[in-house]
Coordinates of C-alpha atoms and ligand atoms in Angstrom, one line a residue:
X1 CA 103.5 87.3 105.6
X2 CA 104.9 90.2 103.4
X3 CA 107.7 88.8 101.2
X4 CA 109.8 90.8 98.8
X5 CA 111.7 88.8 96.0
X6 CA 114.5 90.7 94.7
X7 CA 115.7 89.5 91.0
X8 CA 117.3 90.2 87.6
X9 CA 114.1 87.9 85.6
X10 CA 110.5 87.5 86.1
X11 CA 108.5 85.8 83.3
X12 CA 107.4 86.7 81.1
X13 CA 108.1 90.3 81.3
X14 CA 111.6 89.4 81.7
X15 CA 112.5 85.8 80.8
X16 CA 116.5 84.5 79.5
X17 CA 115.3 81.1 81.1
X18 CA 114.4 79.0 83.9
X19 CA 114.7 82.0 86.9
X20 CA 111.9 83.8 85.7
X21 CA 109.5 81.3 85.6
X22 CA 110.6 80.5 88.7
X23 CA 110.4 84.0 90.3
X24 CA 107.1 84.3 88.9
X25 CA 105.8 81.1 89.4
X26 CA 106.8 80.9 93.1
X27 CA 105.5 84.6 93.8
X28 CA 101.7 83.3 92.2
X29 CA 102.1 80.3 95.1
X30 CA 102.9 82.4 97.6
X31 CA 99.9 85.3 96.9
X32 CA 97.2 81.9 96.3
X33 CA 98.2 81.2 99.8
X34 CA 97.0 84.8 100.7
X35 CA 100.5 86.5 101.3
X36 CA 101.5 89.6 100.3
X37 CA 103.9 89.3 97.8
X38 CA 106.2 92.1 95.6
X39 CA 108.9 92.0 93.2
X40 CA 111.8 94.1 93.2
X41 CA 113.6 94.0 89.2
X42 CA 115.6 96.3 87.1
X43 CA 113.9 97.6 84.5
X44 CA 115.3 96.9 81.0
X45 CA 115.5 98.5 77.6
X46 CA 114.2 95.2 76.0
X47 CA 111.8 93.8 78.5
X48 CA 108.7 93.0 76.9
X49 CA 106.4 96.2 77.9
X50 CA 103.5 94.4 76.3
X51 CA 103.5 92.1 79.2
X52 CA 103.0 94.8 81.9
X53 CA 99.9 96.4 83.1
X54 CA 99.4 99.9 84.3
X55 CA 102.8 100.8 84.2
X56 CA 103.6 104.3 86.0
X57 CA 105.9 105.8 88.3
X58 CA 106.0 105.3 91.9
X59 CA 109.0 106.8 93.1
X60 CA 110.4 109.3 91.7
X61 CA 113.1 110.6 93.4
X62 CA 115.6 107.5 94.9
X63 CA 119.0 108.4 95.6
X64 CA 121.1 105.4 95.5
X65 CA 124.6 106.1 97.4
X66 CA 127.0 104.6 94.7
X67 CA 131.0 105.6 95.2
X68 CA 131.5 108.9 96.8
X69 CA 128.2 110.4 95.5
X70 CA 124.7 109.1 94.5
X71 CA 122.8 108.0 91.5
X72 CA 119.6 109.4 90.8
X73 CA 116.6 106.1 90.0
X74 CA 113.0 106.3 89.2
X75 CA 111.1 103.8 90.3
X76 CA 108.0 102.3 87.9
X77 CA 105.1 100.0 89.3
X78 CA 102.9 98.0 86.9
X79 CA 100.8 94.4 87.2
X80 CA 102.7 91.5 85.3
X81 CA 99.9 88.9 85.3
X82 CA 98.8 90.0 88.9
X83 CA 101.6 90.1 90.4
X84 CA 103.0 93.9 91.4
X85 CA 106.5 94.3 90.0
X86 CA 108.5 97.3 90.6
X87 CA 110.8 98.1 87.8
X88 CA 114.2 100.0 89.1
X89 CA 115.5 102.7 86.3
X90 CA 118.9 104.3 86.9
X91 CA 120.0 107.4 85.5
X92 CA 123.5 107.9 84.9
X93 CA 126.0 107.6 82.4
X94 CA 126.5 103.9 82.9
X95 CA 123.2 103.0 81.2
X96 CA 123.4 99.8 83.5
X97 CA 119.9 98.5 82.2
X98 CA 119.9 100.1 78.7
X99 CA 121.8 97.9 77.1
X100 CA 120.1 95.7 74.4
X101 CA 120.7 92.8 76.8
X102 CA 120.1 91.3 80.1
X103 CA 123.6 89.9 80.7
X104 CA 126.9 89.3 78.7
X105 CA 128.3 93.3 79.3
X106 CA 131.9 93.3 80.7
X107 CA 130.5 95.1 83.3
X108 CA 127.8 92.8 84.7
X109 CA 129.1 92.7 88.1
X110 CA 128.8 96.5 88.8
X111 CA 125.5 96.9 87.0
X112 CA 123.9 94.0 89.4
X113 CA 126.0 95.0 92.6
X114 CA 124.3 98.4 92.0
X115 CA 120.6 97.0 91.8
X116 CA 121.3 95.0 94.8
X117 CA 122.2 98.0 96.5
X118 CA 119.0 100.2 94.5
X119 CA 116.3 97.9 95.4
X120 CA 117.5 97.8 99.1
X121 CA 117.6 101.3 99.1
X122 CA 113.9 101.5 97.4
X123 CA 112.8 99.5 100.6
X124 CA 114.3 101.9 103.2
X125 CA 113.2 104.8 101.5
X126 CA 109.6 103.7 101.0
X127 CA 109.2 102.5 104.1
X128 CA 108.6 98.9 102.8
X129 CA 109.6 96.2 105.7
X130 CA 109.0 92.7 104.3
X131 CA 109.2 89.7 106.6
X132 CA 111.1 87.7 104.1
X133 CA 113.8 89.1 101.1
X134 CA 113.7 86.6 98.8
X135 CA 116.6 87.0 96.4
X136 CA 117.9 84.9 93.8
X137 CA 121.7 83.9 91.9
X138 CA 124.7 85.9 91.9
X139 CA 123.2 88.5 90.7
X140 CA 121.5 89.4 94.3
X141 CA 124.1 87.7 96.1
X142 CA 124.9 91.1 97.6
X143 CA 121.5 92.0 99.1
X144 CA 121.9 90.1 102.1
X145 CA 125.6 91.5 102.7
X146 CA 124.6 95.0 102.0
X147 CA 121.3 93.9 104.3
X148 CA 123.2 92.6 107.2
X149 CA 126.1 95.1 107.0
X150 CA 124.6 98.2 106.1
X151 CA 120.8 98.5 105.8
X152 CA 120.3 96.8 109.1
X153 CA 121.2 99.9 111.6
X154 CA 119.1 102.3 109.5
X155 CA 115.7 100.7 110.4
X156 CA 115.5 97.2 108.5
X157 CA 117.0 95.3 111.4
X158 CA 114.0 93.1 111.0
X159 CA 114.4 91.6 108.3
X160 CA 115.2 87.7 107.0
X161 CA 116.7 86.7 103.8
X162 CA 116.4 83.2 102.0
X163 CA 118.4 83.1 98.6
X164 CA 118.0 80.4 96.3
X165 CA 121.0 79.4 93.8
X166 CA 119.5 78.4 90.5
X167 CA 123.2 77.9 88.8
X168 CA 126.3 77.6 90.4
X169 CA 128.5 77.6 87.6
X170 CA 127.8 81.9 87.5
X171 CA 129.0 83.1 90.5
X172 CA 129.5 87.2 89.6
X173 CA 133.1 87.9 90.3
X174 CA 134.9 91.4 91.4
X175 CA 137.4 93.9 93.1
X176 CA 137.8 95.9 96.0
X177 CA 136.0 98.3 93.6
X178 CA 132.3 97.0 94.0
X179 CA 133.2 97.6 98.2
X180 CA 133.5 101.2 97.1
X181 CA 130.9 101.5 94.8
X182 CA 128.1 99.7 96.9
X183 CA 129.4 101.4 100.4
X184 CA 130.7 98.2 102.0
X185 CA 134.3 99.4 101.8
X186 CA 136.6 97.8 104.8
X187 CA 138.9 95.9 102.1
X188 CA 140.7 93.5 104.7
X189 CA 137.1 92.5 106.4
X190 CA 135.5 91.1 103.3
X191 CA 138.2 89.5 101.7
X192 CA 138.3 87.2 104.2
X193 CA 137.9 83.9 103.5
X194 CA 134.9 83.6 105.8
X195 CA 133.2 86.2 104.3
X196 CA 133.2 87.0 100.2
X197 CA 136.8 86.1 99.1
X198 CA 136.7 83.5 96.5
X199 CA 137.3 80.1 97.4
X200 CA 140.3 80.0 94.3
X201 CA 141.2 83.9 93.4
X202 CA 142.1 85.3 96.8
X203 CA 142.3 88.4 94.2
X204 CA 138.5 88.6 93.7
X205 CA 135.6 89.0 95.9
X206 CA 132.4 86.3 95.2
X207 CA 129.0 87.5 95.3
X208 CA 127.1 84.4 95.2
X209 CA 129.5 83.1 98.6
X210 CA 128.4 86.7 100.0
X211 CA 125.1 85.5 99.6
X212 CA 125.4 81.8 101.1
X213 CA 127.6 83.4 103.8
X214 CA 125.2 86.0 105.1
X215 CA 121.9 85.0 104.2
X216 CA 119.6 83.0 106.7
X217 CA 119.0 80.2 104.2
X218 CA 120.2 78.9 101.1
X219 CA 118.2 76.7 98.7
X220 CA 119.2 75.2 95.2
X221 CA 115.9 74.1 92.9
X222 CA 116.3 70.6 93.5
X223 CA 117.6 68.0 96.3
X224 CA 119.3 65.8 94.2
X225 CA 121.1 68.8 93.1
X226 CA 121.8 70.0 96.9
X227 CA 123.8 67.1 97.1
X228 CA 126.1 67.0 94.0
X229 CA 127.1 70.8 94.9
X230 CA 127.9 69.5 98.6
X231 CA 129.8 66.4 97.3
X232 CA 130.6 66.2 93.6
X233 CA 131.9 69.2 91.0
X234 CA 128.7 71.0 89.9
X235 CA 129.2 73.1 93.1
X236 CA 132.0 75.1 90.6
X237 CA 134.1 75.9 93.7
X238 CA 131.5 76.3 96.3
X239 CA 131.1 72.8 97.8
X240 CA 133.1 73.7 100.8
X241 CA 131.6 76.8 101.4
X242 CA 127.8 75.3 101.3
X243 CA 129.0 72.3 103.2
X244 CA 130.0 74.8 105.9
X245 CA 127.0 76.3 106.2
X246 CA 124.7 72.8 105.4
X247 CA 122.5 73.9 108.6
X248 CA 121.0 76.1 106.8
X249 CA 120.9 74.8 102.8
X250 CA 118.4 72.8 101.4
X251 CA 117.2 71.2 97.9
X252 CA 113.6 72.5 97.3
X253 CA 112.2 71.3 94.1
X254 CA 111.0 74.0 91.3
X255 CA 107.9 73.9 90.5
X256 CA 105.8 75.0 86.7
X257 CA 103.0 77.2 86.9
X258 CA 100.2 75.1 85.7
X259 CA 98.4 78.1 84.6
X260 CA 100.7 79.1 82.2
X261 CA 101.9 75.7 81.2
X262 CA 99.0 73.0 80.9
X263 CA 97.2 71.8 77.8
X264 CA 94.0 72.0 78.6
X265 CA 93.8 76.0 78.9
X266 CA 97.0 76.3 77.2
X267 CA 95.9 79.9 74.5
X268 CA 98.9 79.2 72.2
X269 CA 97.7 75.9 71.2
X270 CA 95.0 75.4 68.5
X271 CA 93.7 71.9 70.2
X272 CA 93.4 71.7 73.9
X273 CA 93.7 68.5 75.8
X274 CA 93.7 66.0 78.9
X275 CA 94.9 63.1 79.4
X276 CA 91.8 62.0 78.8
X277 CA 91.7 63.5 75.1
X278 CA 95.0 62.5 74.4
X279 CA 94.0 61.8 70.7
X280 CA 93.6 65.8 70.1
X281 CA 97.9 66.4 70.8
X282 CA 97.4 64.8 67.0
X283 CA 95.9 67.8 65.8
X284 CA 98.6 70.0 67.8
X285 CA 101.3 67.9 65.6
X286 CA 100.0 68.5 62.7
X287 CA 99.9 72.3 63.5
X288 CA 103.0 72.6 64.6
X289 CA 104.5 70.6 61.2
X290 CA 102.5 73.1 59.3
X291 CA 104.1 75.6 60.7
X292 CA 107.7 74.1 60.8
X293 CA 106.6 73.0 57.1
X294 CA 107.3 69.3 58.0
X295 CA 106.6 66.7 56.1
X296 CA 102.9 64.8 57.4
X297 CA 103.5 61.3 57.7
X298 CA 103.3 58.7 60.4
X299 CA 106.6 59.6 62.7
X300 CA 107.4 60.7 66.1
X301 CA 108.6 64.2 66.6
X302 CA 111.1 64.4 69.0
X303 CA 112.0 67.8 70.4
X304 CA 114.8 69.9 71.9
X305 CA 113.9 72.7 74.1
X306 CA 116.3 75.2 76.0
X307 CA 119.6 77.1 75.6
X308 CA 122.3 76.1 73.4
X309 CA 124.8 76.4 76.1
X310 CA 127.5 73.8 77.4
X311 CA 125.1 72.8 80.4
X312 CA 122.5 71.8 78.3
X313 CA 125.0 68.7 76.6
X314 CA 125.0 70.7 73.2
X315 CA 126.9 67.8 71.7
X316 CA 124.7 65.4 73.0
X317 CA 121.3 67.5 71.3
X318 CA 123.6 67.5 67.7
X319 CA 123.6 64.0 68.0
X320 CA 120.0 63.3 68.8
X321 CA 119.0 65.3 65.4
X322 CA 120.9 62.8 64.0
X323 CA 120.2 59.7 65.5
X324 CA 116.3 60.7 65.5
X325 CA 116.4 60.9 61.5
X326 CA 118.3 58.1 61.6
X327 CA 115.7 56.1 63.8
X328 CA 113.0 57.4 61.1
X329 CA 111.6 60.0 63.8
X330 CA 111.2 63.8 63.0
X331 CA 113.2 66.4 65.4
X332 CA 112.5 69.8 66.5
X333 CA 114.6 72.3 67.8
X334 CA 114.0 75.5 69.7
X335 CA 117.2 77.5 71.4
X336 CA 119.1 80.4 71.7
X337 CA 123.2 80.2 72.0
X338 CA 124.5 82.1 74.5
X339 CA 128.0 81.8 72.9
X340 CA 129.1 82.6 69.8
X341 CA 130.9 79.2 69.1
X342 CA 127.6 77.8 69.4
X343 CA 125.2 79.7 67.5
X344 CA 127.3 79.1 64.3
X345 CA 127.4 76.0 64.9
X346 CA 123.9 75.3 64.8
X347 CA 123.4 78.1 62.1
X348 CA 125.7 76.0 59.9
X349 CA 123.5 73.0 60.8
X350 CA 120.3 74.9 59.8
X351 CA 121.5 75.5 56.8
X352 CA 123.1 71.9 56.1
X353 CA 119.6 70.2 57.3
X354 CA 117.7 73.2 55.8
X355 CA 115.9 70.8 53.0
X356 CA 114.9 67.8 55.1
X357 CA 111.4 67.5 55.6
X358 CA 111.7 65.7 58.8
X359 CA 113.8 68.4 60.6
X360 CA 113.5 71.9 61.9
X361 CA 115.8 74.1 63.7
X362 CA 114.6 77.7 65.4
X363 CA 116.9 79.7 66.5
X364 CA 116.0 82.3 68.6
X365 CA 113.7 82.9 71.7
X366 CA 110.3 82.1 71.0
X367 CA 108.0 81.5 74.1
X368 CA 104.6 80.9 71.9
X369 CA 106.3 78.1 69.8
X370 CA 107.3 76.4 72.8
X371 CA 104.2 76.0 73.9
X372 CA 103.2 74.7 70.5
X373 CA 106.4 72.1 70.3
X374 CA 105.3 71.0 73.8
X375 CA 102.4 70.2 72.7
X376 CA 103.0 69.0 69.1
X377 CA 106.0 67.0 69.9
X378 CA 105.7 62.9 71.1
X379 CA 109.3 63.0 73.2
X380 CA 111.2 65.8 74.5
X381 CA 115.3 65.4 75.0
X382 CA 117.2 66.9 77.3
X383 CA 120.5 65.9 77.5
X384 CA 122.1 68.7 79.9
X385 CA 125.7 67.6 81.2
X386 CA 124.2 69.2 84.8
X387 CA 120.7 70.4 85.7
X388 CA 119.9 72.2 88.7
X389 CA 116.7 71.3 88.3
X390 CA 115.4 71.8 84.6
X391 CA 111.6 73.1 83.9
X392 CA 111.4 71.5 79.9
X393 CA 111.3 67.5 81.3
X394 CA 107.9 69.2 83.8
X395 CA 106.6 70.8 81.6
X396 CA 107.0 67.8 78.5
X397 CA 105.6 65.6 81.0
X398 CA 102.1 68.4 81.5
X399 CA 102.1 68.6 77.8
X400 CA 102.1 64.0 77.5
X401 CA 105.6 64.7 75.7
X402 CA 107.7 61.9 77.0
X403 CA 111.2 62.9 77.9
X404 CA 114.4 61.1 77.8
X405 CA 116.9 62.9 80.2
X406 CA 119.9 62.5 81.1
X407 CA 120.3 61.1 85.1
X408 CA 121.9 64.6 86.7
X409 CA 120.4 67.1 89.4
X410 CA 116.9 67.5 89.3
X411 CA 116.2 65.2 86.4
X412 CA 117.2 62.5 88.8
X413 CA 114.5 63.8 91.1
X414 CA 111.7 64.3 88.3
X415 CA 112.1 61.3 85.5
X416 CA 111.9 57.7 86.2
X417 CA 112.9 55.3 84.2
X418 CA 110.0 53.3 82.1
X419 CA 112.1 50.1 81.8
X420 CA 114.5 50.2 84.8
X421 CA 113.7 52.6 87.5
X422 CA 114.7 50.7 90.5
X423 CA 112.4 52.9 93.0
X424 CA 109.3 53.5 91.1
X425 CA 106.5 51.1 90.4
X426 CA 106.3 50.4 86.6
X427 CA 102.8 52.6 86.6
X428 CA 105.0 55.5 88.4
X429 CA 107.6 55.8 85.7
X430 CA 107.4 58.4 83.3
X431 CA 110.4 58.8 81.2
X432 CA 113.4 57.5 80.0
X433 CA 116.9 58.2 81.5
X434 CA 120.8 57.4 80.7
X435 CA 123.7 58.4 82.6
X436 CA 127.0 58.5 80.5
X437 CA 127.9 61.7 78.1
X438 CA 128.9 60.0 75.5
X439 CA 126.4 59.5 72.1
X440 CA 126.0 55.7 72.6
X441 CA 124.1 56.9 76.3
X442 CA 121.8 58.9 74.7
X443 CA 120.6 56.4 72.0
X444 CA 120.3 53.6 74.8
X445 CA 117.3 56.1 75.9
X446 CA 116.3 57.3 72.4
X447 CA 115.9 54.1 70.9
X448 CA 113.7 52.9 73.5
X449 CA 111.9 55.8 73.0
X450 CA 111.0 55.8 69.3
X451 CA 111.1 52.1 69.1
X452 CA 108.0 51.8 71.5
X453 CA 106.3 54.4 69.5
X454 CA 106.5 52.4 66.6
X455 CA 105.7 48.7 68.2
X456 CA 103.6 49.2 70.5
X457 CA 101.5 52.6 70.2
X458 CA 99.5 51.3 73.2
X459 CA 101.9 51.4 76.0
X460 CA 103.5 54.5 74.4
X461 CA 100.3 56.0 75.0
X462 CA 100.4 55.0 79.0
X463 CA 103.2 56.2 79.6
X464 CA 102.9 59.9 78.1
X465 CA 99.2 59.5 81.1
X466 CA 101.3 58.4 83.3
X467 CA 103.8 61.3 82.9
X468 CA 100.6 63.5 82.8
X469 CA 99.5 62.2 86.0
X470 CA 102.5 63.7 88.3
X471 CA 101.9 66.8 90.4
X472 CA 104.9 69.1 89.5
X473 CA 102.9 72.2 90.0
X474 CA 104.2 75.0 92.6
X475 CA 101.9 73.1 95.5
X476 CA 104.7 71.3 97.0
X477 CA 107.3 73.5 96.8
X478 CA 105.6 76.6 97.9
X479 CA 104.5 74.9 101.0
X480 CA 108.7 74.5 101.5
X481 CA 109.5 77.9 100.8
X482 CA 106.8 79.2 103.1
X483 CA 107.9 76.7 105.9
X484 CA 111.6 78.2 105.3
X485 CA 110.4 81.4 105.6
X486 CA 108.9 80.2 108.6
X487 CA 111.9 79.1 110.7
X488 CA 114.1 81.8 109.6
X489 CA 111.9 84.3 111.1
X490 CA 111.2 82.8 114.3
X491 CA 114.5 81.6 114.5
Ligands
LIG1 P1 117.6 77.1 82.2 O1 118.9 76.4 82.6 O2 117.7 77.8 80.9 O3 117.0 77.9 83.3 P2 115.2 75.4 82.5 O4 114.9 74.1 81.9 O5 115.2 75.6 84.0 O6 116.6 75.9 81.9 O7 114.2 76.5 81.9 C1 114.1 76.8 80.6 C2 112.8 77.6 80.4 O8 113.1 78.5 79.3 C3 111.6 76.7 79.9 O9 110.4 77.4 80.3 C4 111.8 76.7 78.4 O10 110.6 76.5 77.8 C5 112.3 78.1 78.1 N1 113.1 78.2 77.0 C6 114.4 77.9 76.8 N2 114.9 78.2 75.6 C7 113.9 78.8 74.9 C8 113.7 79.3 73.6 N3 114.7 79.3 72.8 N4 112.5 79.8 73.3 C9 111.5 79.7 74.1 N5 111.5 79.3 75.4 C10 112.7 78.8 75.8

């Protein structure tokens, strides 16, 4: 099968969190399995060049129809780890990629609407007719609209598009402008309820409901998560719209790519390890306080891993620095705010905890300390106040980092409960889990954490092999995606 993903990341070249793992991991799956497999992605100012190989030009002269006129694109080619990426670079006054940023410009709706509308075009043009578009979040909600009403009569009438939603809570928002802009036009058509008009602004047009509406398949990264979109409030506004159209939605489960993110060939590490030589992640800890210049003694280190963002239950990852000192454990953190609010917040706490020996905050986006803190690190919190699906609780567990999660989208479906777990036999559970956002929930899952460190080392032990044990590589879920592509094309 030929399969084009179309998206805004793809690690590490391009990396603000989970979707470009995800991108890239899924695309590795898909070419093991002997598909042909490309990525479509704009190309950046401050993508990390280093990552790419062979980077040239392969297309030199697109002309993307934008408004009345046309904006001129090159269009580079290069290797990211294997995979064949092609890297769309715009050339007009806007500057859409050149902008010291992924996201966060006031205009990020126009910039993405127009790559939507440049890769499609880079497919016509180069006469590139994949079976399956595989596009991903709001930012590519629009490449099956502009696919289905537009590209299709001028020769890609063949084509199927699956799109997966990684976060519902950014939907990309707009006028009657981006209809201009991206050619769609006919005003009274798409703000139509059935079709992009927001759920709650009849003002604005949604791009990620374009993309449930007129794709041929919509997945989120996790089933439990499938659910609570359909049926609760993490679906932001959506829930009617995917129930609608549940025929053709699914949960598929993320995967981690076990070549990038596995102990015993991990090349940030200084120790490598199996479950097996579990007694080595000692020699990781003790790198990794060197380098955090912690204080060496005999305590756990419990970690924090991700964004500093609302979703991620930043109040509840304040009060686990605490409660972990206070519980005579060590913490790490490693984020990056994505608001301002947020990143003094914690910058304040830097400097407050600055002195403790027994704490460390990083702020900032490091990917080789991660891998280090995974692997130096005895449990790993993640405390998010909703989870699509959440890669630091997989890729803890790899690393024999035992996590304590809280019980929301696919944390549900990945950690089970070392004490209560009411589905799992005791030698399946690898975790511990609370439910409640409140501070006294996340030490009724801390405690038991660092307390069976301390008594009873043993069983401790167990469970970080039993958490190593689970398969939460892309094997399963690429054998979904290629049974969705599956159906939608003979469909
Ligand atoms: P998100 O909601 O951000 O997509 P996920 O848990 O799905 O959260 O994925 C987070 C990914 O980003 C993991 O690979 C994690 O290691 C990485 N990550 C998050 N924050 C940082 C950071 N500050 N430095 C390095 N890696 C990070």
């Amino acid at each position: 099968m030929y399969i084009v993903q179309i998206a805004s990341e793809c690690a590490p070249v391009i990396k603000a969190g989970g979707l470009g793992d995800v991108v890239y991991g899924l695309s590795r799956e898909l070419e093991v399995r002997g598909h042909c497999v490309e990525l479509v992605l704009p190309k950046y100012d401050t993508m990390r060049y280093d990552q790419i190989w062979g980077l040239h030009d392969a297309y030199r002269d697109l002309w993307v129809p934008w408004y009345g006129g046309a904006i001129h694109c090159s269009v580079y080619c290069g290797w990211v780890h294997g995979r064949l990426c092609f890297f769309i670079e715009p050339h007009s006054g806007d500057n859409f990629f050149n902008r010291g940023c992924y996201y966060g410009c006031p205009d990020d709706n126009m910039r993405f609407a127009f790559f939507s509308k440049a890769a499609l075009e880079f497919l016509l043009q180069s006469n590139k007719r994949p079976d399956v578009i595989h596009c991903h979040d709001w930012q590519t909600g629009l490449v099956p609209v502009l696919l289905f009403e537009i590209y299709k009569y001028h020769g890609m009438g063949n084509q199927r598009v699956c799109y997966t939603i990684h976060n519902f809570k950014h939907q990309g928002f707009g006028g009657p402008e981006i209809l201009w802009a991206t050619g769609l036009n006919r005003e009274p058509y798409y703000f139509h309820y059935d079709r992009l008009r927001d759920n709650f602004n009849p003002f604005s047009l949604n791009f990620m409901k374009g993309g449930i509406v007129f794709s041929n398949f919509v997945t989120t990264v996790s089933p439990n998560h499938a659910l609570e979109v359909q049926f609760g409030d993490y679906g932001y506004g959506l829930g009617h719209t995917l129930y609608l159209h549940r025929h053709k939605f699914r949960g598929v489960l993320n995967g981690i790519d076990y070549d990038i993110w596995n102990p015993e060939i991990d090349r940030f590490i200084p120790a490598r390890y199996t479950a097996q030589t579990l007694e080595d992640k000692a020699k990781n800890k003790k790198a990794l306080r060197e380098r955090l210049l912690l204080q060496d003694v005999n305590k756990p280190i419990v970690a924090y891993i991700g964004r500093l963002d609302e979703q991620k239950g930043v109040h509840l990852v304040h009060h686990a620095i605490y409660r972990s000192l206070f519980k005579n454990a060590q913490f790490v953190l490693l984020g990056s705010a994505t608001e301002r609010g947020i990143g003094a917040w914690f910058a304040h706490e830097k400097s407050y905890l600055n002195d403790n020996p027994d704490v460390h905050l990083e702020l900032g986006f490091n990917e080789e300390l991660s891998h280090l803190i995974y692997a130096g690190a005895d449990v790993i919190v993640v405390p998010s106040h909703y989870e699509p699906c959440g890669l630091t609780q997989m890729i803890g567990l790899k690393y024999g980092t035992v996590p304590v999660v809280r019980g929301v989208g696919g944390l549900v479906d990945t950690i089970f409960d070392r004490d209560y777990d009411p589905h799992k036999l005791p030698e399946q559970r690898n975790g511990y889990v609370f439910y409640h956002t409140d501070p006294a929930a996340l030490e009724s899952a801390l405690d038991r954490a660092i307390d069976l460190w301390y008594t009873a080392p043993d069983q401790f032990r167990q469970l970080q092999m039993q958490g190593m044990s689970y398969d939460y590589s892309w094997n399963y879920p690429g054998k979904e995606y290629l049974e969705i592509y599956d159906f939608i094309r003979h469909r």
